[in-house]
Coordinates of C-alpha atoms in Angstrom, one line a residue:
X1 CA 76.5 93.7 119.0
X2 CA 72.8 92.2 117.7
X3 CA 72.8 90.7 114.7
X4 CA 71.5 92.9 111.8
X5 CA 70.2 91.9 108.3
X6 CA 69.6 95.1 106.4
X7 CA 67.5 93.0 103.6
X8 CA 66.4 95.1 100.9
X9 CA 67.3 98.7 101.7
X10 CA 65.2 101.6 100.0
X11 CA 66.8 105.1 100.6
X12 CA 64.1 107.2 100.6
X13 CA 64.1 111.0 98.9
X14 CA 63.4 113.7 100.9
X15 CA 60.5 116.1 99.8
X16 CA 60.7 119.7 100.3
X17 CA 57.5 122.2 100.1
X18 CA 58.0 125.3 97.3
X19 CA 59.5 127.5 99.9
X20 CA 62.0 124.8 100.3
X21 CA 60.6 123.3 103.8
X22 CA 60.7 119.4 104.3
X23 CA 57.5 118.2 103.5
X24 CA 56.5 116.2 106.8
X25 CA 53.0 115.4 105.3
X26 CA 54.8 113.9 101.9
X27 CA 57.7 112.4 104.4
X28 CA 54.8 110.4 105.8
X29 CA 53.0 108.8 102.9
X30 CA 56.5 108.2 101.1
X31 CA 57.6 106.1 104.5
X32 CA 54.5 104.1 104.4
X33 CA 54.7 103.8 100.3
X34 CA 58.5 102.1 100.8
X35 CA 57.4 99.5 103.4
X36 CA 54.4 98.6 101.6
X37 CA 56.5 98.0 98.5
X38 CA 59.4 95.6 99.6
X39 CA 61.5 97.6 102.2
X40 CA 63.1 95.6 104.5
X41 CA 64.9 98.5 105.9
X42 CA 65.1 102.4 105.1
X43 CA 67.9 104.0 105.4
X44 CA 67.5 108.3 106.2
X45 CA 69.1 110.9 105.0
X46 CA 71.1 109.3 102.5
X47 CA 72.7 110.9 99.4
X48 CA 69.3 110.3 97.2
X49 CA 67.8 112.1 100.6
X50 CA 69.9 115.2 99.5
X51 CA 71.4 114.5 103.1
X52 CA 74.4 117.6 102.1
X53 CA 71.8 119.9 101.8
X54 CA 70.7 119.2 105.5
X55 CA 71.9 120.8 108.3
X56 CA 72.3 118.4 111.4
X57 CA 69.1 119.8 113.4
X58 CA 67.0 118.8 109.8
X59 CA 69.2 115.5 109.8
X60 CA 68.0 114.7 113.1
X61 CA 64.5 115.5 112.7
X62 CA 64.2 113.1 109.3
X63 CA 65.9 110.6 111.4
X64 CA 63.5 111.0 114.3
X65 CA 60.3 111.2 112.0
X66 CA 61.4 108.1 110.1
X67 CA 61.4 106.0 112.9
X68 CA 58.3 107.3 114.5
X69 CA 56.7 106.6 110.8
X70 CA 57.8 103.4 110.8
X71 CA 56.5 102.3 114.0
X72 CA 58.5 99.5 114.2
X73 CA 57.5 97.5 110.7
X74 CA 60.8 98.0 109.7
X75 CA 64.2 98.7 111.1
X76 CA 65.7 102.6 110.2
X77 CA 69.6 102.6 109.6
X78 CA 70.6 106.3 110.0
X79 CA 73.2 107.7 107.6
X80 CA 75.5 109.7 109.9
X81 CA 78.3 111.2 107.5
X82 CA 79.8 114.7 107.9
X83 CA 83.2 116.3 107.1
X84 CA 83.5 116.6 111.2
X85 CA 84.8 113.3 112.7
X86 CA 82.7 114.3 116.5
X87 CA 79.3 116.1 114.6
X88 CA 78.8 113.0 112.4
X89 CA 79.4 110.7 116.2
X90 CA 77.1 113.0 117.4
X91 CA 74.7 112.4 115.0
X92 CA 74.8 109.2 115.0
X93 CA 75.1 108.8 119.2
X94 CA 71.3 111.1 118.7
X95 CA 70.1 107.9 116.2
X96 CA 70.3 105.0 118.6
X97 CA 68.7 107.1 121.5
X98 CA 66.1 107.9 118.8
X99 CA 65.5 104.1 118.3
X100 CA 67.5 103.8 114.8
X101 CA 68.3 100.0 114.2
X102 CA 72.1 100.6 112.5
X103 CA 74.2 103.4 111.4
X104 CA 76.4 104.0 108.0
X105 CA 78.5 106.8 107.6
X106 CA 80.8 107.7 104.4
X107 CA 84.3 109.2 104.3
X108 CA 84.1 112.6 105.4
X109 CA 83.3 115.0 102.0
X110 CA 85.6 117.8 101.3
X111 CA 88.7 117.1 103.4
X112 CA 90.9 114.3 102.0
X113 CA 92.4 112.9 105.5
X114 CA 95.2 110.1 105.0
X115 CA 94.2 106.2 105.4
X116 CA 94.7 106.0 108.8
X117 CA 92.8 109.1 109.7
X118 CA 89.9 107.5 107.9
X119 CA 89.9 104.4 110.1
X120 CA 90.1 107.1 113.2
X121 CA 87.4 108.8 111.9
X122 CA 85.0 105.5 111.1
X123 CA 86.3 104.0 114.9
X124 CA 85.0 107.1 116.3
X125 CA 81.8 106.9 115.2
X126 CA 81.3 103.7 115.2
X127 CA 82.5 104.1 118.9
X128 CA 79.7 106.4 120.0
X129 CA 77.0 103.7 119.4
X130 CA 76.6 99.8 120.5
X131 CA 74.5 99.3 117.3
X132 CA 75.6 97.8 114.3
X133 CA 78.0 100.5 111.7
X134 CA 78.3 100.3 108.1
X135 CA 80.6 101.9 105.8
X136 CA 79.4 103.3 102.7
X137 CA 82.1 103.4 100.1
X138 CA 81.3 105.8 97.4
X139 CA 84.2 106.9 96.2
X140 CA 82.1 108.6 92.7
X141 CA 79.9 110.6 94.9
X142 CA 82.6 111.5 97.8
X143 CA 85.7 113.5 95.5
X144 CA 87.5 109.9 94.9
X145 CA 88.2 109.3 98.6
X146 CA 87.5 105.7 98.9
X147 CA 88.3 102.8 101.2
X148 CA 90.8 99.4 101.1
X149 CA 90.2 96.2 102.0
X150 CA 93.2 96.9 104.6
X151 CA 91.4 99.8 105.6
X152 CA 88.1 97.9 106.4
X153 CA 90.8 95.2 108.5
X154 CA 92.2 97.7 110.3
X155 CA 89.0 99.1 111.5
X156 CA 87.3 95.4 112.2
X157 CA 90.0 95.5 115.3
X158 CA 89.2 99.0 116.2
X159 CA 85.2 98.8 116.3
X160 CA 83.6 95.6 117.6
X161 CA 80.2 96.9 116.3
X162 CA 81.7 97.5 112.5
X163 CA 79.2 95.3 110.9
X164 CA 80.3 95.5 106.9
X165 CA 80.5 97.6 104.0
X166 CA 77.6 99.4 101.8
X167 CA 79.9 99.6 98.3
X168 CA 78.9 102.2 95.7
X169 CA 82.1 102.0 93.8
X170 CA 81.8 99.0 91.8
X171 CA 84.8 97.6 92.5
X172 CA 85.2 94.2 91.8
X173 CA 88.5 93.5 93.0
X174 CA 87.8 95.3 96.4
X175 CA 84.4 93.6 97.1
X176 CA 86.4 90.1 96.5
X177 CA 89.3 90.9 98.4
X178 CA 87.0 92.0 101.4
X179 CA 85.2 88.8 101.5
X180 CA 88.1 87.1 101.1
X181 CA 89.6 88.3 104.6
X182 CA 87.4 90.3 106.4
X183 CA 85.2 87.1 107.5
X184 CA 88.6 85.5 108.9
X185 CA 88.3 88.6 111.6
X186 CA 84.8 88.5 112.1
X187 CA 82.6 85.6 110.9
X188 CA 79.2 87.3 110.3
X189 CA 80.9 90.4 108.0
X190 CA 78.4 91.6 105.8
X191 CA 79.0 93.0 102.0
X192 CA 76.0 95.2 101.2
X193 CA 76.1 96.0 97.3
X194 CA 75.5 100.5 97.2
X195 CA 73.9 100.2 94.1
X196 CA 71.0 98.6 92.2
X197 CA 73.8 96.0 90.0
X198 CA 73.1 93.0 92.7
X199 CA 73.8 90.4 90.1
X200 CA 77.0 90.5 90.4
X201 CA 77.6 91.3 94.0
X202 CA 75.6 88.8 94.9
X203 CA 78.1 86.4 92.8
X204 CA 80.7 87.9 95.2
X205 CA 78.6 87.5 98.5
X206 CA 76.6 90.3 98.9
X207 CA 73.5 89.4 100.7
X208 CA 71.6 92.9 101.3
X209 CA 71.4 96.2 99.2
X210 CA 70.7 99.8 99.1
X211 CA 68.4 100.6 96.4
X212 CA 68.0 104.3 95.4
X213 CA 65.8 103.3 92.3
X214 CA 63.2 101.6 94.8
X215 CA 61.6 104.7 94.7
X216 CA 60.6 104.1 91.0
X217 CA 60.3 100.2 90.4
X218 CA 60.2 98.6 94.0
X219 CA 58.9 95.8 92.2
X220 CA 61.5 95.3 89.8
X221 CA 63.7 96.0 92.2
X222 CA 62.4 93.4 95.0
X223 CA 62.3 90.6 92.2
X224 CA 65.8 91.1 91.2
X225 CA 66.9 91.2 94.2
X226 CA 64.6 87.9 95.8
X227 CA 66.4 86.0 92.8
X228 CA 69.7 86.8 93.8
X229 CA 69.7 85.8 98.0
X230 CA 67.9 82.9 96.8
X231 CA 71.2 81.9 94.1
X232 CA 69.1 82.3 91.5
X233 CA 71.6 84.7 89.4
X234 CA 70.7 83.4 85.9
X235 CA 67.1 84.1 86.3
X236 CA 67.9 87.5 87.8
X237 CA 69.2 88.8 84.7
X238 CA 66.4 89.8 83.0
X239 CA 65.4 92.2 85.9
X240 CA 68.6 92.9 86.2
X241 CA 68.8 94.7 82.6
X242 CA 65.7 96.5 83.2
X243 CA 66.9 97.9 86.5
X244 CA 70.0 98.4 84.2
X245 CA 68.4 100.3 81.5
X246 CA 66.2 102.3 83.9
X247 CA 69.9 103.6 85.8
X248 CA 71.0 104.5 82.6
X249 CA 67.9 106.7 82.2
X250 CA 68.8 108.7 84.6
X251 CA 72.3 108.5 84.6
X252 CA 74.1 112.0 85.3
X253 CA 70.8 113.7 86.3
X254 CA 71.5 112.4 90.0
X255 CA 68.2 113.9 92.6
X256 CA 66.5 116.0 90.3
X257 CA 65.8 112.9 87.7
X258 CA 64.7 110.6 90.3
X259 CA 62.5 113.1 91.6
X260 CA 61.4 114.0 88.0
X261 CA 60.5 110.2 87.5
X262 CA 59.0 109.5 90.7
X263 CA 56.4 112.7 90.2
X264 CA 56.1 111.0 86.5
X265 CA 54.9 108.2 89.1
X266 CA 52.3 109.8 90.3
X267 CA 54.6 110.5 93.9
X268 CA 55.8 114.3 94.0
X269 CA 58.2 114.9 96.3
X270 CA 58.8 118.5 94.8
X271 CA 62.0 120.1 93.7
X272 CA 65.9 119.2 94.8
X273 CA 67.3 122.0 97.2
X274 CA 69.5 124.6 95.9
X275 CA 72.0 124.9 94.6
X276 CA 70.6 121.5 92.8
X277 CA 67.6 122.5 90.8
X278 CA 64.8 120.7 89.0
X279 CA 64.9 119.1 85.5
X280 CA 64.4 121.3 82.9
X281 CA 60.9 120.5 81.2
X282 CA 62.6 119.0 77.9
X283 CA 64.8 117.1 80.1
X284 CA 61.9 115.5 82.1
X285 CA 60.2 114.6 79.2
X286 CA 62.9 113.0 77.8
X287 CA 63.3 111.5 80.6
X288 CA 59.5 110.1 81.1
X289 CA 59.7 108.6 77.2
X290 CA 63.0 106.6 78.7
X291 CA 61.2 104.9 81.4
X292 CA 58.2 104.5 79.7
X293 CA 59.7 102.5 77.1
X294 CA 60.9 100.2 80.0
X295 CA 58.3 97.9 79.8
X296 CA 58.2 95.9 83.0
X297 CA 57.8 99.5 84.8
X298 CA 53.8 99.3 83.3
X299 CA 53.4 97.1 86.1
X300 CA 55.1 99.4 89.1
X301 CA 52.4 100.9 91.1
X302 CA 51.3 104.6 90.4
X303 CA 50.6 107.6 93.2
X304 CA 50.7 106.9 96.9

């Protein structure tokens, strides 16, 4: 297996036309806006991508746009996550012949398999590429089906390519625990921190992260997280509570508010797909006084 570094990840939203098309044209510029604002990686379709509302031929069409947008600037990590153990190694089998650079997958929605089905179904997908695989543990946005630390061990002797974990559920304890013996079973074990709270997964080990709030502050974001690879938690803070404040903006309104405030941003990338819908009116509003008042964000860039 190469040796990956997913840096800073942004996870890109997926724009959709008014007839409820993806919007190829918008796909394009919002690729281009991520790398030249502080992506390291991009990581397509995730759950900000409204990847559930894609069926696998439009999964596999994102994924082979994104990495003939990026045109090799940076690497692509394709999310390849179904409630079908062979369509989502399928899917992800299609991203490395398509040129992706990694693949993460999340426990399989809807079914609620026992613990050792889950390291079946994570070996088996990890065992249809020779590219580095994450696990995404998000246990808030997959009905409460989450992983162990003795999970993760298990599957570290079942897939030689099973780089680390993306975690989502901000759980200490499990982060600390799987730093604490995953590297004994393989050295270069990588904890990527899910969400935009790097402070303190950094403090843990985390060296990488997937930002879904890069699509409204990559700025912020890139600063917070440059302080804390570089050990420099205590000065992180302060970005670290605006990135803070700006996730409890849009706290519970999940797609439809970070596509409300990143048209407030000047970058439409039109309405979620049913049955999600849009922000009601008041509810954007509200929304755009929120992150307005967040000062630092005067300084993100507007439009395209």
């Amino acid at each position: 297996m190469t040796k990956f570094n997913p840096g800073l990840v942004h996870t890109p939203l997926t724009p959709f036309t008014h007839d409820q098309q993806i919007d190829f044209d918008t796909y394009a510029k919002l690729i281009d806006f991520h790398i030249a604002n502080g992506a390291d990686s991009i990581a397509v379709p995730m759950q900000a991508g409204e990847s559930v509302s894609l069926t696998d031929v439009q999964k596999r069409e994102v994924i082979t746009f994104a990495v003939k947008q990026a045109k090799g600037r940076v690497p692509v990590i394709a999310h390849a996550t179904d409630s079908g153990t062979a369509i989502a190694a399928s899917l992800a089998a299609f991203a490395e012949k398509t040129g992706a650079s990694a693949i993460v997958s999340s426990t399989p929605y809807y079914w609620t398999p026992p613990p050792a089905m889950i390291v079946e179904h994570f070996a088996a997908i990890a065992g249809a590429v020779s590219i580095p695989f994450y696990v995404h543990n998000a246990p808030e946005e997959m009905a409460g089906v989450k992983v162990s630390s003795a999970l993760m061990l298990k599957l570290i002797d079942k897939a030689k390519n099973f780089a680390g974990v993306v975690d989502s559920g901000l759980d200490w304890q499990f982060m600390i625990e799987l730093l604490t013996d995953a590297p004994k079973k393989r050295a270069d074990f990588q904890l990527v921190s899910g969400v935009d709270y790097m402070v303190s997964a950094a403090a843990i080990g985390a060296r990488a992260m997937f930002s879904p709030l890069a699509a409204i502050a990559p700025r912020l974001v890139r600063a917070m997280y440059d302080d804390c690879v570089a050990d420099r938690l205590f000065e992180a803070r302060a970005a670290q509570e605006d990135v803070a404040a700006l996730r409890k903006a849009l706290s519970g309104l999940g797609v439809a508010g970070l596509k409300a405030a990143a048209k407030d941003m000047g970058r439409d990338c039109g309405d979620p797909r049913p049955p999600l819908g849009a922000l009601p009116k008041a509810a954007a509003d509200q929304l755009a006084k929120a992150v307005a008042a967040i000062k630092p964000l005067a300084a993100e860039p507007r439009g395209w």
